[in-house]
mmCIF file of C-alpha atoms and ligand atoms in Angstrom:
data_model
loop_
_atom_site.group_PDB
_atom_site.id
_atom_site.type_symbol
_atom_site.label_atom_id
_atom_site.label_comp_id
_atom_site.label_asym_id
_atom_site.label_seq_id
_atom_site.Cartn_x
_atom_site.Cartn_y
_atom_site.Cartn_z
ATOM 1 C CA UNK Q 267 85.515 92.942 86.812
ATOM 2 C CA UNK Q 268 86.975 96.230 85.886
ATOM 3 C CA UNK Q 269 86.644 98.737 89.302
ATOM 4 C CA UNK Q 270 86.023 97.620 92.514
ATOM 5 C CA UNK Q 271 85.257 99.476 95.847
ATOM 6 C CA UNK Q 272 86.468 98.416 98.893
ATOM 7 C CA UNK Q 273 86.114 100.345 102.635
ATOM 8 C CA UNK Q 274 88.863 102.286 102.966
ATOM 9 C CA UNK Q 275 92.125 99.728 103.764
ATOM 10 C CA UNK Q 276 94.577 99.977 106.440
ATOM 11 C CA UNK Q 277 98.471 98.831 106.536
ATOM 12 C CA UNK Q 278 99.154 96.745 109.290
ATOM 13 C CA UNK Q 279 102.907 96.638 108.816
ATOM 14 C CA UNK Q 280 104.430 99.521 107.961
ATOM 15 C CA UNK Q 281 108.020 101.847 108.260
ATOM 16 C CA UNK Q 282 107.440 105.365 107.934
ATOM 17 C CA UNK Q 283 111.167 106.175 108.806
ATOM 18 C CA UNK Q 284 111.892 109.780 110.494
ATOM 19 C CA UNK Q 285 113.270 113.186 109.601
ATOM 20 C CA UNK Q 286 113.038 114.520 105.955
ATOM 21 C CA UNK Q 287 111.786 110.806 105.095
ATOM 22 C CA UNK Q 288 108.482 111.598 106.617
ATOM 23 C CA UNK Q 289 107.609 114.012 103.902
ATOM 24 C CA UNK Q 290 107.597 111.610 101.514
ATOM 25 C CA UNK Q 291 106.447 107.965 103.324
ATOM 26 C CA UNK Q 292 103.543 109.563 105.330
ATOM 27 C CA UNK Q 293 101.427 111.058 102.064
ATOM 28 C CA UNK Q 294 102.497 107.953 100.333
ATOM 29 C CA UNK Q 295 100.564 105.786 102.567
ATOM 30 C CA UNK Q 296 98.182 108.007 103.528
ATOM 31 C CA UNK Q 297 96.816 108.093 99.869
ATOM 32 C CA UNK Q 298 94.818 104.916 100.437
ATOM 33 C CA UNK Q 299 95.167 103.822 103.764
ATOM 34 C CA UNK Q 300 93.077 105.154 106.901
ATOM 35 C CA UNK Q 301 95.336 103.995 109.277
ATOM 36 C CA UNK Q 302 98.711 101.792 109.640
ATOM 37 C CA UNK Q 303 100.994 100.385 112.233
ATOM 38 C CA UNK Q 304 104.286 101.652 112.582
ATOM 39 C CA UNK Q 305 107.151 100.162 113.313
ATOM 40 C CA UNK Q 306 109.572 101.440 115.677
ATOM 41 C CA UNK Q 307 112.600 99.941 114.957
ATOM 42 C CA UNK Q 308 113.975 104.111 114.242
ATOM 43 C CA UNK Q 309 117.851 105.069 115.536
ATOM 44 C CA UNK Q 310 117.554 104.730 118.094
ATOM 45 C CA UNK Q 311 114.162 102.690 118.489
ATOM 46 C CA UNK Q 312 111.156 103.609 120.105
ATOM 47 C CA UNK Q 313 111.394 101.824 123.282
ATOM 48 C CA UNK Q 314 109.326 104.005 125.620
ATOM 49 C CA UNK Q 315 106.019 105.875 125.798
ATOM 50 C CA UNK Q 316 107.616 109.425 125.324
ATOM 51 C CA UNK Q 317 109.678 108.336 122.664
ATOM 52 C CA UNK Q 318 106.355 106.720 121.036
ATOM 53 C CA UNK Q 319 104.186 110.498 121.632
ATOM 54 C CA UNK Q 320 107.328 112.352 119.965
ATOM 55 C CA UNK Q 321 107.227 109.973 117.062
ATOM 56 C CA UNK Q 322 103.874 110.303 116.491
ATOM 57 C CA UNK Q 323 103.625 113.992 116.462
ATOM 58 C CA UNK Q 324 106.450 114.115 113.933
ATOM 59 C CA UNK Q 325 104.722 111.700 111.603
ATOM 60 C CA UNK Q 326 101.125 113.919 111.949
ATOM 61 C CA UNK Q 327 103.115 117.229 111.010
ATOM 62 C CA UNK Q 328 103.953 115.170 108.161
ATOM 63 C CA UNK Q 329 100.577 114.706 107.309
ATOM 64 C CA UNK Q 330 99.401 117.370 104.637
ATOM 65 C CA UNK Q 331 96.086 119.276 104.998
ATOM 66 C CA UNK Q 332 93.706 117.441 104.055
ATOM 67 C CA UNK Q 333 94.625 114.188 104.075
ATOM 68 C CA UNK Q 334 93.677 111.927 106.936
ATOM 69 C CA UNK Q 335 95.886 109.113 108.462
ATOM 70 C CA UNK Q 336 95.850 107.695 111.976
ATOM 71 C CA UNK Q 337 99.752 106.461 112.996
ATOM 72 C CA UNK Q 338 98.727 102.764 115.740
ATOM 73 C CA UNK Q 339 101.657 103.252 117.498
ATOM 74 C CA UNK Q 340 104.080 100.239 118.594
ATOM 75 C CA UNK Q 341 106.924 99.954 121.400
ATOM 76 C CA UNK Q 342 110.187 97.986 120.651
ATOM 77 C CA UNK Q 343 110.812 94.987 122.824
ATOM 78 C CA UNK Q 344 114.306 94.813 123.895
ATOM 79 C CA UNK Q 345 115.141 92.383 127.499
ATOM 80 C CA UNK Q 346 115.554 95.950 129.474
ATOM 81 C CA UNK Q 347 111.078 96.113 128.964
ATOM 82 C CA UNK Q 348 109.618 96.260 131.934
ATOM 83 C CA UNK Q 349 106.050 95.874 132.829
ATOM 84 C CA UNK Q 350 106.088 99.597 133.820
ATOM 85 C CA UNK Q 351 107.012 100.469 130.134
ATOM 86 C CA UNK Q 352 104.138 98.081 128.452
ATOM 87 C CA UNK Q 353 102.044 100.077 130.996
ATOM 88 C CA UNK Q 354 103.182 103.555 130.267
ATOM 89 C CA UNK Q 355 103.190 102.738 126.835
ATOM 90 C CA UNK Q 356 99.587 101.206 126.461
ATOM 91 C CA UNK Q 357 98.270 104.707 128.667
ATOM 92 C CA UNK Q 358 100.486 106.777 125.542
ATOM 93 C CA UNK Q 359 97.804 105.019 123.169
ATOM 94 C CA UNK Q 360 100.262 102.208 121.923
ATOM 95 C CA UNK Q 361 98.265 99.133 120.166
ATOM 96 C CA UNK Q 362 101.330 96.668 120.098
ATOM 97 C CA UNK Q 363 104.536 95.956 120.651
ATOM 98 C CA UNK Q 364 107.321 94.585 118.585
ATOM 99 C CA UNK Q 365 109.441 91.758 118.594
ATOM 100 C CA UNK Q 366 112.458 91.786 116.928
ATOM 101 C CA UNK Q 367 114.863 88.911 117.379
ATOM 102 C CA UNK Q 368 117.762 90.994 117.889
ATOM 103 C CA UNK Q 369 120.102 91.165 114.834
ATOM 104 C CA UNK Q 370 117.317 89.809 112.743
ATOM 105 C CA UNK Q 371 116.767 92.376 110.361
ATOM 106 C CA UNK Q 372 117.648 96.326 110.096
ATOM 107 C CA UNK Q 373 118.198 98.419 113.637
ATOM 108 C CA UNK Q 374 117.368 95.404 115.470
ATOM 109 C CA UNK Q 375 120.617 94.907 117.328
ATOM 110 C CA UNK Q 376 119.652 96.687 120.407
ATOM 111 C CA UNK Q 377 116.172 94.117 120.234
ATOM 112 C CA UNK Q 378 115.625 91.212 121.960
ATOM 113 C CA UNK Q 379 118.906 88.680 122.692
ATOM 114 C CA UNK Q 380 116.708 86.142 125.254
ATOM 115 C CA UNK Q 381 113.095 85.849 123.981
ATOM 116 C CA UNK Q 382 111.906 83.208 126.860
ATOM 117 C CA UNK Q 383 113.207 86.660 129.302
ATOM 118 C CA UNK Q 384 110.610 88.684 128.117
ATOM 119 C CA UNK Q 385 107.863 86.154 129.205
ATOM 120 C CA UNK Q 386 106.557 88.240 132.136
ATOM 121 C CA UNK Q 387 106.478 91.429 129.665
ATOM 122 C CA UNK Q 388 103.979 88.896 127.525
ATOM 123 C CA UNK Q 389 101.745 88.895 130.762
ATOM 124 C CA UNK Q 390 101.609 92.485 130.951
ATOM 125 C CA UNK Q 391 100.899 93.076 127.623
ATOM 126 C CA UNK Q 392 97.899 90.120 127.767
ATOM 127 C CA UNK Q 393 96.508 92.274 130.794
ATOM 128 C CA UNK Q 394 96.541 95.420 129.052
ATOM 129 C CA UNK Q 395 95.075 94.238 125.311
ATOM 130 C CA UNK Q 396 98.396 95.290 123.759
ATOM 131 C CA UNK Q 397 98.970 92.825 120.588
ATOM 132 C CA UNK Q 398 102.545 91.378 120.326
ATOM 133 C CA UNK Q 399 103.617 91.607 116.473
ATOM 134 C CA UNK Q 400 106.706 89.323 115.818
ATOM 135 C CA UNK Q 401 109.417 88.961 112.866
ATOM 136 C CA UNK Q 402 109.500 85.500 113.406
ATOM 137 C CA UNK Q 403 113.327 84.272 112.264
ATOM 138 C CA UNK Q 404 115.793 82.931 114.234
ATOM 139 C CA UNK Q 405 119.155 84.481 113.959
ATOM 140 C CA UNK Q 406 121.805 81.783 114.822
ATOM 141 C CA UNK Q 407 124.839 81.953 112.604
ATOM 142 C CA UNK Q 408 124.730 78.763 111.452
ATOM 143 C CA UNK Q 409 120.983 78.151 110.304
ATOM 144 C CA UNK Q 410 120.234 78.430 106.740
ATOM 145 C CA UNK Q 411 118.563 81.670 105.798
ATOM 146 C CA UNK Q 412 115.778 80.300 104.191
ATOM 147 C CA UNK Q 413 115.058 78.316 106.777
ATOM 148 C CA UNK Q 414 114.944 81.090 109.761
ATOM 149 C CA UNK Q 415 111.033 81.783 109.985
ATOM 150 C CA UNK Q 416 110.336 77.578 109.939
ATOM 151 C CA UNK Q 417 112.373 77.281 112.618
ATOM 152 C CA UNK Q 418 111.073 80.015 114.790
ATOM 153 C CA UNK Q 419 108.068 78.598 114.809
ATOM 154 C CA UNK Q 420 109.148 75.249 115.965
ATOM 155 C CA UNK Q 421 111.351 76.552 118.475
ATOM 156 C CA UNK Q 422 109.773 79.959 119.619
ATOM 157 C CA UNK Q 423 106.484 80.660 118.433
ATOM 158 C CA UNK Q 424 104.323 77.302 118.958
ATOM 159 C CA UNK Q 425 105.394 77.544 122.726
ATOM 160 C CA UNK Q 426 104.501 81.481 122.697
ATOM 161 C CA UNK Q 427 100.690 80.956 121.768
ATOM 162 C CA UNK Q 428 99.763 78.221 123.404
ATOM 163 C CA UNK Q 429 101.283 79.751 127.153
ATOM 164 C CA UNK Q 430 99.483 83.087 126.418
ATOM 165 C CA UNK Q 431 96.109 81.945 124.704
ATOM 166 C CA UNK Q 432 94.628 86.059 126.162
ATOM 167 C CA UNK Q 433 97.989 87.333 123.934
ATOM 168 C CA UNK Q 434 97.103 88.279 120.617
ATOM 169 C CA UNK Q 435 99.917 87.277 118.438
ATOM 170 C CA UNK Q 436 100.416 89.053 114.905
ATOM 171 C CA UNK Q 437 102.547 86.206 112.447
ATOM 172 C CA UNK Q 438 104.401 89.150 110.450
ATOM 173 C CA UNK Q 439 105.076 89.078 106.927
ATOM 174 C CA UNK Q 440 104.940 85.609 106.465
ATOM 175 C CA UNK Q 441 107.079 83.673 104.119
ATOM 176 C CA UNK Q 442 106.343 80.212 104.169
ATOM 177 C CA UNK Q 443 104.422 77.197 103.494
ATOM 178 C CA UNK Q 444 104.961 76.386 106.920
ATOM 179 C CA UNK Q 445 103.477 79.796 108.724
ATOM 180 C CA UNK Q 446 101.015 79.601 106.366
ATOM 181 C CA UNK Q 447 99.862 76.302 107.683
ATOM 182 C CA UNK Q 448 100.999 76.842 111.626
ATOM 183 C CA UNK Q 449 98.384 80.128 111.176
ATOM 184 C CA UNK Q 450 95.271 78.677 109.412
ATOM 185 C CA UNK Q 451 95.627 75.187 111.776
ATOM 186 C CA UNK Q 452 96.474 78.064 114.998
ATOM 187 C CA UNK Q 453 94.092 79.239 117.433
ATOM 188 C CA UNK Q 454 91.753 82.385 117.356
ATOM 189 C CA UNK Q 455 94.875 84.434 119.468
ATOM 190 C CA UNK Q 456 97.366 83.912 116.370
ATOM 191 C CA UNK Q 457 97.256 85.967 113.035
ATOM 192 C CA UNK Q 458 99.182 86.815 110.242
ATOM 193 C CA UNK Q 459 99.975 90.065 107.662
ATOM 194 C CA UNK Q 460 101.117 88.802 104.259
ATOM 195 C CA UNK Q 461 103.359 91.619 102.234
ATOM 196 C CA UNK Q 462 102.849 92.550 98.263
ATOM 197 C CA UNK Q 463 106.593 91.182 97.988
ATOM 198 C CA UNK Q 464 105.878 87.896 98.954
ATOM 199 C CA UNK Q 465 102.931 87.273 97.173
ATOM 200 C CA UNK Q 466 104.018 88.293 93.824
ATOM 201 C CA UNK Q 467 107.717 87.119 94.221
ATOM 202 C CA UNK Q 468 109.928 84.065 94.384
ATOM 203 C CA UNK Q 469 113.842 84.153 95.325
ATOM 204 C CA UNK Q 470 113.975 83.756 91.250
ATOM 205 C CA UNK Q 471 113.205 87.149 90.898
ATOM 206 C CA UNK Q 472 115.934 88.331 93.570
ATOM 207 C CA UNK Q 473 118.578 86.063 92.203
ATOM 208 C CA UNK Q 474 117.840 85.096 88.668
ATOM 209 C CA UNK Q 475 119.533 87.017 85.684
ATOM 210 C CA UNK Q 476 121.341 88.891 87.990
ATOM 211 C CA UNK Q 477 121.026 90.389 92.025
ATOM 212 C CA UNK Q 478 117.900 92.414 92.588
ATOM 213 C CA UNK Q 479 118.795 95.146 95.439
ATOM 214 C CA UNK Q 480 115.150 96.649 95.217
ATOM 215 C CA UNK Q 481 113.582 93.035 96.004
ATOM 216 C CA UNK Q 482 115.668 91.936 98.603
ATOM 217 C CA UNK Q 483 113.635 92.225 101.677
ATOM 218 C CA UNK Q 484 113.651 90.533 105.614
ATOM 219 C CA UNK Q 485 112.308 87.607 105.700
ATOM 220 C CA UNK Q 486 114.074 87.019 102.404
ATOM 221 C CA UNK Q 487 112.152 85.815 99.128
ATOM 222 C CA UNK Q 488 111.453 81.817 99.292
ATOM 223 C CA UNK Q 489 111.216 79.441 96.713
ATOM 224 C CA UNK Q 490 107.949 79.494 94.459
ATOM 225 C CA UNK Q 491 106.399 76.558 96.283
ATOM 226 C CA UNK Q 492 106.136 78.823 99.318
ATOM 227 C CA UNK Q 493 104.812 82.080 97.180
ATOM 228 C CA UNK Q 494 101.936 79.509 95.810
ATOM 229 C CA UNK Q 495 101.286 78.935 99.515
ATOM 230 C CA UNK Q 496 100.821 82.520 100.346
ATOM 231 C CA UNK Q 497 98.087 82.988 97.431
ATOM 232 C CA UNK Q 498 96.062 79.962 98.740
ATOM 233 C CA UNK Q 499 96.350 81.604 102.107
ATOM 234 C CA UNK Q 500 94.959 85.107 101.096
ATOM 235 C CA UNK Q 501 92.567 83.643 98.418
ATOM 236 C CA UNK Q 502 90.751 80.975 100.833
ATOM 237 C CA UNK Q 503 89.525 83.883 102.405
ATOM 238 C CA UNK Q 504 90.818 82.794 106.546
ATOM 239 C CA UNK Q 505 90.107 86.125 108.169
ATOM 240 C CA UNK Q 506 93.364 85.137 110.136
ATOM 241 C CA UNK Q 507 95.303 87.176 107.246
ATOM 242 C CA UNK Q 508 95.472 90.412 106.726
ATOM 243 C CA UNK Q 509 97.611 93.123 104.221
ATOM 244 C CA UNK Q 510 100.657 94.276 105.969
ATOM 245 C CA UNK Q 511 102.744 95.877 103.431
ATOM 246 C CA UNK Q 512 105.920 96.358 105.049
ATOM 247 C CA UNK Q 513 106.789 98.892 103.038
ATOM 248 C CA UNK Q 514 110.285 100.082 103.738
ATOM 249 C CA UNK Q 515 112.168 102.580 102.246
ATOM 250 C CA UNK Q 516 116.118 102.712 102.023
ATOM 251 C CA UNK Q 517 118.130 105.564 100.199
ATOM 252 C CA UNK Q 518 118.768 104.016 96.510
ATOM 253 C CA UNK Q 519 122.647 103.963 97.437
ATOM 254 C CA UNK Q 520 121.840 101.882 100.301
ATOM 255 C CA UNK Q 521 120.251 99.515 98.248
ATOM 256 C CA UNK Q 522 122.402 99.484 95.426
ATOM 257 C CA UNK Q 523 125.145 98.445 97.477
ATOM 258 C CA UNK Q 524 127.921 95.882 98.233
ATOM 259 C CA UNK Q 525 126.262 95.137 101.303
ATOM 260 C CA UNK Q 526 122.276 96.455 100.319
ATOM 261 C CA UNK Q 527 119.856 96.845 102.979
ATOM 262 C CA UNK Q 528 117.047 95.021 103.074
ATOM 263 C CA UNK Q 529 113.409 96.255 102.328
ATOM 264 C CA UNK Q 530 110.826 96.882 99.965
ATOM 265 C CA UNK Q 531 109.367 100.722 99.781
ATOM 266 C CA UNK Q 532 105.762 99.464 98.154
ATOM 267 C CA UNK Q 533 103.394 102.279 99.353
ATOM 268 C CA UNK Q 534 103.071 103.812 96.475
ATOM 269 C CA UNK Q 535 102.033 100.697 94.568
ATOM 270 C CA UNK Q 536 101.175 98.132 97.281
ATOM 271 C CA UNK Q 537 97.048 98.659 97.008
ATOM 272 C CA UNK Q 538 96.755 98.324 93.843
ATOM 273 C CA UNK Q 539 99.401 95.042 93.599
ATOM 274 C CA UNK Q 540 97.504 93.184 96.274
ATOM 275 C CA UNK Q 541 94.346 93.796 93.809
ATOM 276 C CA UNK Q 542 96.290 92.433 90.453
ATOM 277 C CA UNK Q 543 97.594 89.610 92.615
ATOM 278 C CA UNK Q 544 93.505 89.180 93.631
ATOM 279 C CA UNK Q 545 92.968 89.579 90.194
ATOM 280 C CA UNK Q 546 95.314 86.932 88.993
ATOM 281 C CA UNK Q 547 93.980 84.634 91.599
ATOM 282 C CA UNK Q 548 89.822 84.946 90.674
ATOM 283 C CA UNK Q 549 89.795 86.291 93.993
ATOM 284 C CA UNK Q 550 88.739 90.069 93.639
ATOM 285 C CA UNK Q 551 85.736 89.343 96.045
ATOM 286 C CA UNK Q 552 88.374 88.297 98.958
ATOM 287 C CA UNK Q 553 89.811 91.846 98.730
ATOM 288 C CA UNK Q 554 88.009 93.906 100.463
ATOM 289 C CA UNK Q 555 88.397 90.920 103.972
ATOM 290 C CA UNK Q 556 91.734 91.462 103.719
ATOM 291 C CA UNK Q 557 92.586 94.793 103.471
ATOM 292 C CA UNK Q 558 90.270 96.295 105.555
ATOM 293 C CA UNK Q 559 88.190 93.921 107.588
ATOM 294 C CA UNK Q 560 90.006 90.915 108.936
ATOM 295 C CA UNK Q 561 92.999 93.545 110.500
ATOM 296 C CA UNK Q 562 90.313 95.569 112.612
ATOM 297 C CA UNK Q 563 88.439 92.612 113.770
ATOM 298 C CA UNK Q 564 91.685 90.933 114.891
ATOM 299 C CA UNK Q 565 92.814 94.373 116.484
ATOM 300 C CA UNK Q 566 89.636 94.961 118.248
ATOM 301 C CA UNK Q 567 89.602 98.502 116.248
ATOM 302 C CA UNK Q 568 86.391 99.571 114.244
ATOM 303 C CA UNK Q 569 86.403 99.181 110.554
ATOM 304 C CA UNK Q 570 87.070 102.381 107.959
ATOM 305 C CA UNK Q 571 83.790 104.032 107.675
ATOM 306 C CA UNK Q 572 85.123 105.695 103.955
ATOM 307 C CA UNK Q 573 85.588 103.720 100.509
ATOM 308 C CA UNK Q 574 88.231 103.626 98.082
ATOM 309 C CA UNK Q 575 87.867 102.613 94.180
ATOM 310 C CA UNK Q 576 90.179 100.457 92.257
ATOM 311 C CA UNK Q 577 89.961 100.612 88.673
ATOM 312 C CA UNK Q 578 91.548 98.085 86.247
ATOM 313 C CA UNK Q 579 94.147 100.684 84.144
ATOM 314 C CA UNK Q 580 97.569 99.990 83.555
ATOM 315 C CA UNK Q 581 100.079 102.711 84.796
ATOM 316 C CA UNK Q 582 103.908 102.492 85.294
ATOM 317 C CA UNK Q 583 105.985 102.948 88.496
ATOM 318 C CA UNK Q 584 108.818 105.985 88.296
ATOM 319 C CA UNK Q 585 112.019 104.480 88.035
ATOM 320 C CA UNK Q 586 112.948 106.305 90.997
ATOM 321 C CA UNK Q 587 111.316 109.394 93.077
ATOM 322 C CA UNK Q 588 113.535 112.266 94.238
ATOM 323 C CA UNK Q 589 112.969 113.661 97.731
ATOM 324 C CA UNK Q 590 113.019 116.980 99.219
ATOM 325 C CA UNK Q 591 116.423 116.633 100.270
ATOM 326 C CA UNK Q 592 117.758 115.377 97.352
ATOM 327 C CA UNK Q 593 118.117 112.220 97.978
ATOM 328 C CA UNK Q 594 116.849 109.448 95.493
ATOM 329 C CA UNK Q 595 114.558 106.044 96.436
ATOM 330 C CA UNK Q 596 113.637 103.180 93.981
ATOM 331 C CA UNK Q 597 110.481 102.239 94.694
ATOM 332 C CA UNK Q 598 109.167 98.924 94.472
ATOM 333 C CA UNK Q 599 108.302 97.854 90.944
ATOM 334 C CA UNK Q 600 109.922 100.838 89.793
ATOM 335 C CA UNK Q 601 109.546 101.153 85.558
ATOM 336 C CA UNK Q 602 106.973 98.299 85.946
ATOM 337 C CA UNK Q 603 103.495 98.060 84.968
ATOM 338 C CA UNK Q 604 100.674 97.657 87.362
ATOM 339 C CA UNK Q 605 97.052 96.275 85.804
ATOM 340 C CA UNK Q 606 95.332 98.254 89.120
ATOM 341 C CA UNK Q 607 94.669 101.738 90.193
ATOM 342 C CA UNK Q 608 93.599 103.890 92.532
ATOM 343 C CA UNK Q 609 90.463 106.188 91.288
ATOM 344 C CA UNK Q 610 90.912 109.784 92.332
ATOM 345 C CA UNK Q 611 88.016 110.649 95.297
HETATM 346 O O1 LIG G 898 112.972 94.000 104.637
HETATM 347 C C1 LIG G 898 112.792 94.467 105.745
HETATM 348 N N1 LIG G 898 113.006 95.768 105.996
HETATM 349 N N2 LIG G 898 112.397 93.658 106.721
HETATM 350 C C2 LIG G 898 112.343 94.065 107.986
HETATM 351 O O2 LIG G 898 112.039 93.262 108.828
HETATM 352 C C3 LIG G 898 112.722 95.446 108.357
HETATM 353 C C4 LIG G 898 112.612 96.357 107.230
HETATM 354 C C5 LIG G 898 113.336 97.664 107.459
HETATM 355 O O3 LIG G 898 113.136 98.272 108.511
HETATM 356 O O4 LIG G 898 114.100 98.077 106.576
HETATM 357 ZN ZN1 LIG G 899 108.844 95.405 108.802
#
């Protein structure tokens, strides 16, 4: 198969950053996708329902004429949420909040220190059809960092949806054998969003022949075993997965670092990756569920009425992209091929 057309994708895990950032990250994504979730984990994070209206209007003046792109908005769970905010928040057109364990990953510190606390919050949100999207590692000092999102689960998660079966709980960016498995064997309140990242990479590729700033991402690469896993997870076709690119961009001297932040900026690549790693799998005809079906059906939102086409053409990344401001970003797979592209409308 050479070209493919798809109904128009969305991103259901995505960091649009703020400021001068938006100029770039919002076209970026909205070259393909309809609609994404955004992440609020800003400085300082969107924790209430103004905060999550401002944020929004910044990211649509962002938005250049003629393109459209619809921002689902999410509130940051820290243990000072109360039911009053979920409520305020789900009347300011929020779809979801998000659960950070706090110091798991970047401006999460302020995030959530006692996760059994926020139990009543879980009610709220239950009662008012807001979705609860979790980065699902533990954080304690002494547990192995490839072993953080395994032990969530056994310690946070299983508990989480099996008290609050009316919760709809979003597994995100899963790295593992083991969420893999906990999802597909889960009930009908528990899915997952599965980045480009993690389905192309192993921790080889961060750590072999040298450190790779520009793959290093939250949850961390894991060995190939678990990167197998993820392909038999998106190519068996469970409509409990769904794209999520987590695309997240860091200034190239952030990255390139002695202590590099962690994230992947993918959105100007990550369509067309998902469809080589498709591709590569014999599973072109799965595409289309995952990127823009089995999200809206778990979110209770209507499908993309549009279409996009993907032809098979081989282009290469820039090795980096200069913005407005100056300021450079790598983006992911910079100077790298990619089999897959995006036909113009
Ligand atoms: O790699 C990551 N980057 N993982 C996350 O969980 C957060 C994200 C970011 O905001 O930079
Ligand atoms: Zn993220």
């Amino acid at each position: 198969m050479n070209k493919i057309t798809i109904q128009t994708p969305d991103d259901w895990h995505l960091h649009l950053r703020d400021g001068a950032m938006l100029q770039e990250t919002v076209p970026a994504s909205a070259r393909c996708f309809n609609r994404a979730i955004i992440m609020p984990n800003l400085v300082p994070p969107v924790t209430n329902a103004d905060m999550l209206n401002n944020y929004r209007e910044r990211i649509l003046a962002a938005l250049p004429d003629g393109q459209s792109f619809e921002p689902l908005m999410t509130l940051y769970l820290t243990n000072q949420t109360t039911a009053a905010d979920i409520k305020a928040a789900k009347a300011a057109g929020a779809v979801a909040c998000k659960l950070y364990p706090a110091g798991a990953t970047t401006n999460s510190d302020a995030a959530v220190k006692t996760l059994t606390a926020l139990y009543p919050v879980f009610e709220t949100m239950a009662a008012e059809g807001l979705l609860l999207l979790i980065h699902g590692e533990v954080t304690d000092h002494e547990i192995d960092i490839f072993d953080r999102e395994k032990i969530f689960i056994e310690r946070y998660l299983q508990d989480i949806v099996s008290r609050f079966p009316q919760l709809k709980v979003v597994f995100e960016h899963i790295t593992t054998a083991d969420a893999a498995e906990f999802v597909l064997a889960g009930p009908d309140n528990l899915a997952a969003t599965i980045t480009p990242q993690h389905l192309l990479l192993n921790r080889n590729d961060l750590l072999v022949g040298g450190v790779k700033p520009h793959n290093y991402c939250l949850p961390v690469l894991k060995r190939n075993t678990h990167q197998k896993a993820l392909r038999s997870a998106v190519q068996s076709g469970s409509k409990k997965f769904f794209l999520g690119t987590d695309s997240a961009p860091h200034e190239k001297s952030k990255k390139e670092s002695a202590c590099g932040c962690a994230g992947c900026y993918s959105a100007w690549s990550a369509i067309e990756l998902y469809a080589q790693v498709f591709d590569d799998l014999g599973a072109l005809d799965k595409l289309e569920a995952f990127a823009s079906h089995n999200g809206p059906d778990f979110y209770g939102l209507p499908r993309n009425s549009g279409q996009i086409t993907l032809v098979k053409e081989s282009w290469t990344l820039p090795e980096q992209l200069t913005l407005a401001d100056g300021s450079l970003m790598v983006p992911f797979f910079a100077g790298q091929q990619v089999n897959w592209k995006l036909a113009a409308e």
